[in-house]
Amino acid sequence: MAPTHVLRCCQRGLAWIPVIFIALVVCWSYYAYVVELCIFTITSIGKQVVYLIFFHLSFIMFVWSYWKTIFTKPANPSKEVLCDPERPRCAILVNSLKYFVFLLCSRQFCLPKAEKERYEKEERPESQQEILWRAATNLPLYTRTGAGAIRYCDRCQVIKPDRCHHCSACDMCVLKMDHHCPWVNNCVGFSNYKFFILFLAYSLLYCLFIAATVLQYFIKFWTNDLQETHSHAKFHVLFLFFVAAMFCISILSLFSYHLWLVGKNRTTIEAFRAPVFRSGSDKNGFSLGFRKNIAQVFGDQKKYWLLPVFTSQGDGLTFPTRLVNVDVEQPTVTLHPEPAKSEVTVSPLSESQNRLLSNEQNSNSMVQHTADNPVKSAPTDSAAAVSMESES
């Protein structure tokens, strides 16, 4: 037990190496840009002020979104669930009431104690599936395994909600899991996917701004056009441009790919392996249209889209799908024709046809009425004639 625990601690410590590397690169880039470029290299005060203002704006948003991506705990169906906040400050209330939310929401995906004991004692997969089917009867589940069985995590001992997957690195089931990112040492899922997208956007903006503003001084240093008094900044400016350009190219490809995923309402896992519904696999099963797909991640209030605050729609346990209305297991009403009557396809009537049909029915009823009451036949016939003429 002790060696395993020590090994696990070592793995967790080593997992922070990529994050520490990024942090060191960001700190050095801050020093190189602010001190070596803006203070020691640029001579114009106005240009220094403008560069520093825009640099710090991009730097603050980049660090803020990166921090939120790293330290936002992945939502777990067996531990905590995030509710759908109408405003960003609702997330604070959810965190303070996480145990209450757990009691109300997440326990439904955990097997009851008696059923869990029966499941563990059963050796036949068929019997285990029967237990899971009974437990999942009232759960909002639309996805299945490739064989059509209930998705169950033996490690976490929980029925997996739709789009939930087990992360071996975090050793937990993650709601709407996208992937495990070593550069943030965290799972990217329902609780921090918006933060991850903003992290990519602001890091790309940060690198683009540095590369664009450093380019002219990079050329001057390369061609030795600057004075010798600026030689101590030459290394920092040259290396800063190369690093910014390199990260810009790599982040641009990743950011473009995730924007495409957001527009399709897919995760990275679903892009490589289409989710299996009751009616079969469908890679577009969760797609609701471009605008609604964007709102699923960024929320309805556009004023919060560019801020790293939680505004995603839903609770992470259930997701709208375009396949629900045609689900084969949903209750539907089927009309069967009588055996004695042949099937006739009736096309919808136009407005003029409806009027003629209505007049004909009124005429027949009036004729029947006059047959039963011959004394009032004359006034009734004249009224029917007048009605027909007015309609025509």
PDB file of C-alpha atoms in Angstrom, residues 91-348:
ATOM      1  CA  ALA A  91     -21.812  29.779  -9.115  1.00  0.00           C
ATOM      2  CA  ILE A  92     -20.604  31.001  -5.723  1.00  0.00           C
ATOM      3  CA  LEU A  93     -23.889  29.941  -4.161  1.00  0.00           C
ATOM      4  CA  VAL A  94     -23.603  26.539  -5.788  1.00  0.00           C
ATOM      5  CA  ASN A  95     -20.116  26.005  -4.399  1.00  0.00           C
ATOM      6  CA  SER A  96     -21.288  26.881  -0.898  1.00  0.00           C
ATOM      7  CA  LEU A  97     -24.266  24.534  -1.166  1.00  0.00           C
ATOM      8  CA  LYS A  98     -22.542  21.718  -3.016  1.00  0.00           C
ATOM      9  CA  TYR A  99     -23.522  19.073  -0.492  1.00  0.00           C
ATOM     10  CA  PHE A 100     -27.154  20.118  -0.640  1.00  0.00           C
ATOM     11  CA  VAL A 101     -27.070  19.977  -4.432  1.00  0.00           C
ATOM     12  CA  PHE A 102     -25.416  16.574  -4.173  1.00  0.00           C
ATOM     13  CA  LEU A 103     -28.301  15.277  -2.075  1.00  0.00           C
ATOM     14  CA  LEU A 104     -30.872  16.580  -4.525  1.00  0.00           C
ATOM     15  CA  CYS A 105     -29.244  15.879  -7.876  1.00  0.00           C
ATOM     16  CA  SER A 106     -26.280  13.587  -8.019  1.00  0.00           C
ATOM     17  CA  ARG A 107     -27.340  10.704  -5.829  1.00  0.00           C
ATOM     18  CA  GLN A 108     -29.842   9.594  -8.409  1.00  0.00           C
ATOM     19  CA  PHE A 109     -26.952   8.328 -10.555  1.00  0.00           C
ATOM     20  CA  CYS A 110     -25.501   6.295  -7.675  1.00  0.00           C
ATOM     21  CA  LEU A 111     -26.883   2.837  -7.081  1.00  0.00           C
ATOM     22  CA  PRO A 112     -28.756   2.325  -3.804  1.00  0.00           C
ATOM     23  CA  LYS A 113     -26.818   0.374  -1.240  1.00  0.00           C
ATOM     24  CA  ALA A 114     -28.858  -2.806  -1.674  1.00  0.00           C
ATOM     25  CA  GLU A 115     -28.649  -2.674  -5.469  1.00  0.00           C
ATOM     26  CA  LYS A 116     -24.921  -1.987  -5.301  1.00  0.00           C
ATOM     27  CA  GLU A 117     -24.364  -5.069  -3.152  1.00  0.00           C
ATOM     28  CA  ARG A 118     -26.419  -7.190  -5.538  1.00  0.00           C
ATOM     29  CA  TYR A 119     -24.480  -5.788  -8.487  1.00  0.00           C
ATOM     30  CA  GLU A 120     -21.130  -6.634  -6.887  1.00  0.00           C
ATOM     31  CA  LYS A 121     -22.242 -10.169  -6.014  1.00  0.00           C
ATOM     32  CA  GLU A 122     -23.531 -10.906  -9.505  1.00  0.00           C
ATOM     33  CA  GLU A 123     -21.035 -12.569 -11.792  1.00  0.00           C
ATOM     34  CA  ARG A 124     -23.080 -12.695 -14.972  1.00  0.00           C
ATOM     35  CA  PRO A 125     -23.046  -9.515 -17.088  1.00  0.00           C
ATOM     36  CA  GLU A 126     -26.688 -10.117 -18.019  1.00  0.00           C
ATOM     37  CA  SER A 127     -27.814 -10.001 -14.410  1.00  0.00           C
ATOM     38  CA  GLN A 128     -25.722  -6.911 -13.744  1.00  0.00           C
ATOM     39  CA  GLN A 129     -27.325  -5.166 -16.686  1.00  0.00           C
ATOM     40  CA  GLU A 130     -30.778  -6.015 -15.373  1.00  0.00           C
ATOM     41  CA  ILE A 131     -29.910  -4.262 -12.111  1.00  0.00           C
ATOM     42  CA  LEU A 132     -28.623  -1.244 -13.993  1.00  0.00           C
ATOM     43  CA  TRP A 133     -31.692  -1.103 -16.225  1.00  0.00           C
ATOM     44  CA  ARG A 134     -33.985  -1.062 -13.215  1.00  0.00           C
ATOM     45  CA  ALA A 135     -31.927   1.675 -11.535  1.00  0.00           C
ATOM     46  CA  ALA A 136     -31.839   3.775 -14.711  1.00  0.00           C
ATOM     47  CA  THR A 137     -35.549   3.540 -15.466  1.00  0.00           C
ATOM     48  CA  ASN A 138     -36.335   7.088 -14.354  1.00  0.00           C
ATOM     49  CA  LEU A 139     -32.966   8.643 -15.220  1.00  0.00           C
ATOM     50  CA  PRO A 140     -32.642  11.046 -18.180  1.00  0.00           C
ATOM     51  CA  LEU A 141     -30.275   8.823 -20.158  1.00  0.00           C
ATOM     52  CA  TYR A 142     -30.187   8.705 -23.940  1.00  0.00           C
ATOM     53  CA  THR A 143     -26.717   7.313 -24.646  1.00  0.00           C
ATOM     54  CA  ARG A 144     -25.601   3.702 -24.376  1.00  0.00           C
ATOM     55  CA  THR A 145     -22.475   1.646 -24.800  1.00  0.00           C
ATOM     56  CA  GLY A 146     -21.552   0.279 -28.182  1.00  0.00           C
ATOM     57  CA  ALA A 147     -23.440  -2.916 -27.301  1.00  0.00           C
ATOM     58  CA  GLY A 148     -26.527  -0.975 -26.189  1.00  0.00           C
ATOM     59  CA  ALA A 149     -25.969  -1.438 -22.437  1.00  0.00           C
ATOM     60  CA  ILE A 150     -26.184   1.069 -19.607  1.00  0.00           C
ATOM     61  CA  ARG A 151     -22.949   3.029 -19.162  1.00  0.00           C
ATOM     62  CA  TYR A 152     -21.654   2.238 -15.672  1.00  0.00           C
ATOM     63  CA  CYS A 153     -18.299   3.084 -14.074  1.00  0.00           C
ATOM     64  CA  ASP A 154     -17.046   0.268 -11.869  1.00  0.00           C
ATOM     65  CA  ARG A 155     -14.283   2.489 -10.521  1.00  0.00           C
ATOM     66  CA  CYS A 156     -16.563   5.303  -9.316  1.00  0.00           C
ATOM     67  CA  GLN A 157     -19.577   2.993  -8.869  1.00  0.00           C
ATOM     68  CA  VAL A 158     -21.934   5.395 -10.593  1.00  0.00           C
ATOM     69  CA  ILE A 159     -24.190   5.275 -13.631  1.00  0.00           C
ATOM     70  CA  LYS A 160     -22.593   7.586 -16.164  1.00  0.00           C
ATOM     71  CA  PRO A 161     -24.783  10.486 -17.283  1.00  0.00           C
ATOM     72  CA  ASP A 162     -24.782  11.408 -20.951  1.00  0.00           C
ATOM     73  CA  ARG A 163     -21.399  12.694 -22.177  1.00  0.00           C
ATOM     74  CA  CYS A 164     -19.740  11.678 -18.898  1.00  0.00           C
ATOM     75  CA  HIS A 165     -16.482   9.692 -19.026  1.00  0.00           C
ATOM     76  CA  HIS A 166     -13.938   8.393 -16.557  1.00  0.00           C
ATOM     77  CA  CYS A 167     -10.546  10.114 -16.534  1.00  0.00           C
ATOM     78  CA  SER A 168      -7.734   7.782 -15.553  1.00  0.00           C
ATOM     79  CA  ALA A 169      -5.383  10.695 -14.795  1.00  0.00           C
ATOM     80  CA  CYS A 170      -7.844  12.362 -12.384  1.00  0.00           C
ATOM     81  CA  ASP A 171      -9.255   8.992 -11.278  1.00  0.00           C
ATOM     82  CA  MET A 172     -12.832  10.252 -11.425  1.00  0.00           C
ATOM     83  CA  CYS A 173     -15.812  10.505 -13.727  1.00  0.00           C
ATOM     84  CA  VAL A 174     -16.060  13.954 -15.329  1.00  0.00           C
ATOM     85  CA  LEU A 175     -19.297  15.482 -16.579  1.00  0.00           C
ATOM     86  CA  LYS A 176     -19.177  16.327 -20.298  1.00  0.00           C
ATOM     87  CA  MET A 177     -15.534  15.375 -20.404  1.00  0.00           C
ATOM     88  CA  ASP A 178     -13.603  16.833 -23.335  1.00  0.00           C
ATOM     89  CA  HIS A 179     -10.036  15.722 -22.586  1.00  0.00           C
ATOM     90  CA  HIS A 180      -7.362  15.747 -19.923  1.00  0.00           C
ATOM     91  CA  CYS A 181      -4.945  18.592 -20.645  1.00  0.00           C
ATOM     92  CA  PRO A 182      -1.412  18.215 -19.223  1.00  0.00           C
ATOM     93  CA  TRP A 183      -0.714  21.945 -19.755  1.00  0.00           C
ATOM     94  CA  VAL A 184      -3.334  22.804 -17.116  1.00  0.00           C
ATOM     95  CA  ASN A 185      -3.003  19.558 -15.118  1.00  0.00           C
ATOM     96  CA  ASN A 186      -6.754  19.250 -15.074  1.00  0.00           C
ATOM     97  CA  CYS A 187      -9.644  17.637 -16.877  1.00  0.00           C
ATOM     98  CA  VAL A 188     -11.446  19.915 -19.311  1.00  0.00           C
ATOM     99  CA  GLY A 189     -15.157  19.298 -18.982  1.00  0.00           C
ATOM    100  CA  PHE A 190     -18.501  20.867 -18.197  1.00  0.00           C
ATOM    101  CA  SER A 191     -17.306  23.023 -15.305  1.00  0.00           C
ATOM    102  CA  ASN A 192     -14.299  24.631 -17.033  1.00  0.00           C
ATOM    103  CA  TYR A 193     -14.713  24.167 -20.792  1.00  0.00           C
ATOM    104  CA  LYS A 194     -15.618  27.836 -21.285  1.00  0.00           C
ATOM    105  CA  PHE A 195     -12.538  28.813 -19.282  1.00  0.00           C
ATOM    106  CA  PHE A 196     -10.395  26.597 -21.496  1.00  0.00           C
ATOM    107  CA  ILE A 197     -11.741  28.203 -24.680  1.00  0.00           C
ATOM    108  CA  LEU A 198     -11.089  31.676 -23.266  1.00  0.00           C
ATOM    109  CA  PHE A 199      -7.625  30.570 -22.163  1.00  0.00           C
ATOM    110  CA  LEU A 200      -6.822  29.589 -25.740  1.00  0.00           C
ATOM    111  CA  ALA A 201      -8.304  32.834 -27.081  1.00  0.00           C
ATOM    112  CA  TYR A 202      -6.453  35.147 -24.708  1.00  0.00           C
ATOM    113  CA  SER A 203      -3.180  33.241 -24.952  1.00  0.00           C
ATOM    114  CA  LEU A 204      -3.428  33.544 -28.747  1.00  0.00           C
ATOM    115  CA  LEU A 205      -4.155  37.270 -28.395  1.00  0.00           C
ATOM    116  CA  TYR A 206      -1.243  37.622 -25.962  1.00  0.00           C
ATOM    117  CA  CYS A 207       1.214  35.940 -28.327  1.00  0.00           C
ATOM    118  CA  LEU A 208      -0.088  37.836 -31.371  1.00  0.00           C
ATOM    119  CA  PHE A 209       0.281  41.184 -29.618  1.00  0.00           C
ATOM    120  CA  ILE A 210       3.826  40.407 -28.484  1.00  0.00           C
ATOM    121  CA  ALA A 211       4.890  39.143 -31.915  1.00  0.00           C
ATOM    122  CA  ALA A 212       3.344  42.134 -33.721  1.00  0.00           C
ATOM    123  CA  THR A 213       4.882  44.792 -31.475  1.00  0.00           C
ATOM    124  CA  VAL A 214       8.283  43.134 -31.135  1.00  0.00           C
ATOM    125  CA  LEU A 215       8.696  42.467 -34.871  1.00  0.00           C
ATOM    126  CA  GLN A 216      10.174  45.862 -35.797  1.00  0.00           C
ATOM    127  CA  TYR A 217      12.691  45.753 -32.941  1.00  0.00           C
ATOM    128  CA  PHE A 218      13.489  42.149 -33.796  1.00  0.00           C
ATOM    129  CA  ILE A 219      14.422  43.281 -37.318  1.00  0.00           C
ATOM    130  CA  LYS A 220      16.491  46.185 -35.983  1.00  0.00           C
ATOM    131  CA  PHE A 221      18.407  43.945 -33.609  1.00  0.00           C
ATOM    132  CA  TRP A 222      18.905  41.372 -36.337  1.00  0.00           C
ATOM    133  CA  THR A 223      20.312  43.987 -38.716  1.00  0.00           C
ATOM    134  CA  ASN A 224      22.251  45.810 -35.939  1.00  0.00           C
ATOM    135  CA  ASP A 225      20.400  49.090 -36.496  1.00  0.00           C
ATOM    136  CA  LEU A 226      19.998  49.827 -32.782  1.00  0.00           C
ATOM    137  CA  GLN A 227      22.636  51.455 -30.643  1.00  0.00           C
ATOM    138  CA  GLU A 228      25.102  49.432 -28.603  1.00  0.00           C
ATOM    139  CA  THR A 229      23.472  50.707 -25.407  1.00  0.00           C
ATOM    140  CA  HIS A 230      20.583  48.354 -26.122  1.00  0.00           C
ATOM    141  CA  SER A 231      22.760  45.270 -26.615  1.00  0.00           C
ATOM    142  CA  HIS A 232      21.795  43.791 -23.232  1.00  0.00           C
ATOM    143  CA  ALA A 233      18.155  43.586 -24.443  1.00  0.00           C
ATOM    144  CA  LYS A 234      19.038  41.976 -27.763  1.00  0.00           C
ATOM    145  CA  PHE A 235      18.813  38.394 -26.513  1.00  0.00           C
ATOM    146  CA  HIS A 236      15.465  38.932 -24.760  1.00  0.00           C
ATOM    147  CA  VAL A 237      13.839  40.674 -27.739  1.00  0.00           C
ATOM    148  CA  LEU A 238      15.068  38.130 -30.294  1.00  0.00           C
ATOM    149  CA  PHE A 239      14.082  35.148 -28.178  1.00  0.00           C
ATOM    150  CA  LEU A 240      10.754  36.762 -27.218  1.00  0.00           C
ATOM    151  CA  PHE A 241       9.715  37.025 -30.849  1.00  0.00           C
ATOM    152  CA  PHE A 242      10.628  33.401 -31.605  1.00  0.00           C
ATOM    153  CA  VAL A 243       8.757  32.095 -28.555  1.00  0.00           C
ATOM    154  CA  ALA A 244       5.663  34.212 -29.256  1.00  0.00           C
ATOM    155  CA  ALA A 245       5.553  33.150 -32.904  1.00  0.00           C
ATOM    156  CA  MET A 246       6.007  29.479 -32.029  1.00  0.00           C
ATOM    157  CA  PHE A 247       3.237  29.472 -29.423  1.00  0.00           C
ATOM    158  CA  CYS A 248       1.009  31.518 -31.707  1.00  0.00           C
ATOM    159  CA  ILE A 249       1.130  28.903 -34.463  1.00  0.00           C
ATOM    160  CA  SER A 250       0.478  25.964 -32.129  1.00  0.00           C
ATOM    161  CA  ILE A 251      -2.334  27.701 -30.200  1.00  0.00           C
ATOM    162  CA  LEU A 252      -4.029  28.894 -33.389  1.00  0.00           C
ATOM    163  CA  SER A 253      -4.538  25.356 -34.665  1.00  0.00           C
ATOM    164  CA  LEU A 254      -5.854  24.128 -31.303  1.00  0.00           C
ATOM    165  CA  PHE A 255      -8.127  27.152 -30.856  1.00  0.00           C
ATOM    166  CA  SER A 256      -9.582  26.763 -34.358  1.00  0.00           C
ATOM    167  CA  TYR A 257     -10.309  23.098 -33.718  1.00  0.00           C
ATOM    168  CA  HIS A 258     -12.149  23.789 -30.454  1.00  0.00           C
ATOM    169  CA  LEU A 259     -14.158  26.591 -32.027  1.00  0.00           C
ATOM    170  CA  TRP A 260     -15.295  24.060 -34.609  1.00  0.00           C
ATOM    171  CA  LEU A 261     -16.223  21.656 -31.808  1.00  0.00           C
ATOM    172  CA  VAL A 262     -18.237  24.360 -30.024  1.00  0.00           C
ATOM    173  CA  GLY A 263     -20.129  25.135 -33.236  1.00  0.00           C
ATOM    174  CA  LYS A 264     -20.990  21.436 -33.599  1.00  0.00           C
ATOM    175  CA  ASN A 265     -21.684  20.963 -29.850  1.00  0.00           C
ATOM    176  CA  ARG A 266     -19.218  18.088 -29.634  1.00  0.00           C
ATOM    177  CA  THR A 267     -16.443  17.171 -27.272  1.00  0.00           C
ATOM    178  CA  THR A 268     -13.040  15.913 -28.362  1.00  0.00           C
ATOM    179  CA  ILE A 269     -14.048  12.404 -27.289  1.00  0.00           C
ATOM    180  CA  GLU A 270     -17.271  12.589 -29.313  1.00  0.00           C
ATOM    181  CA  ALA A 271     -15.366  13.867 -32.345  1.00  0.00           C
ATOM    182  CA  PHE A 272     -13.236  10.709 -32.381  1.00  0.00           C
ATOM    183  CA  ARG A 273     -15.967   8.329 -31.201  1.00  0.00           C
ATOM    184  CA  ALA A 274     -19.579   9.234 -31.973  1.00  0.00           C
ATOM    185  CA  PRO A 275     -21.990   8.842 -29.039  1.00  0.00           C
ATOM    186  CA  VAL A 276     -24.318   5.856 -29.240  1.00  0.00           C
ATOM    187  CA  PHE A 277     -28.003   6.610 -28.726  1.00  0.00           C
ATOM    188  CA  ARG A 278     -30.872   4.185 -28.437  1.00  0.00           C
ATOM    189  CA  SER A 279     -31.451   4.536 -32.156  1.00  0.00           C
ATOM    190  CA  GLY A 280     -27.753   4.120 -33.010  1.00  0.00           C
ATOM    191  CA  SER A 281     -24.586   6.201 -33.118  1.00  0.00           C
ATOM    192  CA  ASP A 282     -24.863   9.802 -34.269  1.00  0.00           C
ATOM    193  CA  LYS A 283     -22.031  12.332 -34.144  1.00  0.00           C
ATOM    194  CA  ASN A 284     -24.556  15.190 -34.426  1.00  0.00           C
ATOM    195  CA  GLY A 285     -26.911  13.874 -31.759  1.00  0.00           C
ATOM    196  CA  PHE A 286     -26.328  16.825 -29.413  1.00  0.00           C
ATOM    197  CA  SER A 287     -26.217  19.493 -32.116  1.00  0.00           C
ATOM    198  CA  LEU A 288     -29.030  22.039 -31.720  1.00  0.00           C
ATOM    199  CA  GLY A 289     -28.008  24.543 -34.386  1.00  0.00           C
ATOM    200  CA  PHE A 290     -25.058  26.936 -34.403  1.00  0.00           C
ATOM    201  CA  ARG A 291     -26.510  29.626 -32.127  1.00  0.00           C
ATOM    202  CA  LYS A 292     -27.860  27.198 -29.551  1.00  0.00           C
ATOM    203  CA  ASN A 293     -24.607  25.254 -29.620  1.00  0.00           C
ATOM    204  CA  ILE A 294     -22.693  28.431 -28.787  1.00  0.00           C
ATOM    205  CA  ALA A 295     -25.143  29.212 -25.971  1.00  0.00           C
ATOM    206  CA  GLN A 296     -24.605  25.750 -24.488  1.00  0.00           C
ATOM    207  CA  VAL A 297     -21.005  26.706 -23.665  1.00  0.00           C
ATOM    208  CA  PHE A 298     -21.104  30.498 -23.267  1.00  0.00           C
ATOM    209  CA  GLY A 299     -24.670  31.014 -22.014  1.00  0.00           C
ATOM    210  CA  ASP A 300     -27.453  33.356 -23.082  1.00  0.00           C
ATOM    211  CA  GLN A 301     -26.021  36.615 -21.748  1.00  0.00           C
ATOM    212  CA  LYS A 302     -23.481  37.827 -24.286  1.00  0.00           C
ATOM    213  CA  LYS A 303     -22.018  40.411 -21.921  1.00  0.00           C
ATOM    214  CA  TYR A 304     -20.360  37.555 -19.977  1.00  0.00           C
ATOM    215  CA  TRP A 305     -19.028  35.628 -22.968  1.00  0.00           C
ATOM    216  CA  LEU A 306     -15.537  37.166 -22.835  1.00  0.00           C
ATOM    217  CA  LEU A 307     -15.200  36.907 -19.057  1.00  0.00           C
ATOM    218  CA  PRO A 308     -13.897  33.713 -17.387  1.00  0.00           C
ATOM    219  CA  VAL A 309     -16.980  33.285 -15.210  1.00  0.00           C
ATOM    220  CA  PHE A 310     -19.255  30.256 -15.328  1.00  0.00           C
ATOM    221  CA  THR A 311     -22.262  30.893 -17.585  1.00  0.00           C
ATOM    222  CA  SER A 312     -22.709  27.545 -19.378  1.00  0.00           C
ATOM    223  CA  GLN A 313     -26.236  26.214 -19.735  1.00  0.00           C
ATOM    224  CA  GLY A 314     -27.524  23.112 -17.978  1.00  0.00           C
ATOM    225  CA  ASP A 315     -26.447  21.144 -14.940  1.00  0.00           C
ATOM    226  CA  GLY A 316     -23.918  18.808 -16.563  1.00  0.00           C
ATOM    227  CA  LEU A 317     -26.126  15.770 -15.974  1.00  0.00           C
ATOM    228  CA  THR A 318     -28.641  16.174 -18.796  1.00  0.00           C
ATOM    229  CA  PHE A 319     -28.275  17.699 -22.239  1.00  0.00           C
ATOM    230  CA  PRO A 320     -30.856  18.518 -24.907  1.00  0.00           C
ATOM    231  CA  THR A 321     -30.636  16.332 -27.959  1.00  0.00           C
ATOM    232  CA  ARG A 322     -32.350  16.494 -31.292  1.00  0.00           C
ATOM    233  CA  LEU A 323     -32.999  12.733 -31.161  1.00  0.00           C
ATOM    234  CA  VAL A 324     -35.332  12.791 -28.156  1.00  0.00           C
ATOM    235  CA  ASN A 325     -38.446  13.432 -30.213  1.00  0.00           C
ATOM    236  CA  VAL A 326     -37.792  10.390 -32.377  1.00  0.00           C
ATOM    237  CA  ASP A 327     -36.540   8.154 -29.567  1.00  0.00           C
ATOM    238  CA  VAL A 328     -37.815   4.625 -30.049  1.00  0.00           C
ATOM    239  CA  GLU A 329     -38.237   4.109 -26.301  1.00  0.00           C
ATOM    240  CA  GLN A 330     -40.238   7.279 -25.756  1.00  0.00           C
ATOM    241  CA  PRO A 331     -44.029   6.816 -25.542  1.00  0.00           C
ATOM    242  CA  THR A 332     -45.678   7.512 -28.869  1.00  0.00           C
ATOM    243  CA  VAL A 333     -49.215   7.285 -30.212  1.00  0.00           C
ATOM    244  CA  THR A 334     -49.718   5.100 -33.278  1.00  0.00           C
ATOM    245  CA  LEU A 335     -52.963   5.095 -35.216  1.00  0.00           C
ATOM    246  CA  HIS A 336     -53.879   1.866 -37.015  1.00  0.00           C
ATOM    247  CA  PRO A 337     -56.511   1.834 -39.789  1.00  0.00           C
ATOM    248  CA  GLU A 338     -59.534  -0.433 -39.458  1.00  0.00           C
ATOM    249  CA  PRO A 339     -59.226  -3.736 -41.379  1.00  0.00           C
ATOM    250  CA  ALA A 340     -62.410  -3.182 -43.361  1.00  0.00           C
ATOM    251  CA  LYS A 341     -61.304   0.183 -44.678  1.00  0.00           C
ATOM    252  CA  SER A 342     -58.603   0.749 -47.197  1.00  0.00           C
ATOM    253  CA  GLU A 343     -55.801   3.183 -46.430  1.00  0.00           C
ATOM    254  CA  VAL A 344     -56.319   6.530 -48.118  1.00  0.00           C
ATOM    255  CA  THR A 345     -53.762   9.284 -48.068  1.00  0.00           C
ATOM    256  CA  VAL A 346     -55.485  12.569 -47.377  1.00  0.00           C
ATOM    257  CA  SER A 347     -53.723  15.762 -48.293  1.00  0.00           C
ATOM    258  CA  PRO A 348     -54.314  18.943 -46.320  1.00  0.00           C
TER     259      PRO A 348
END
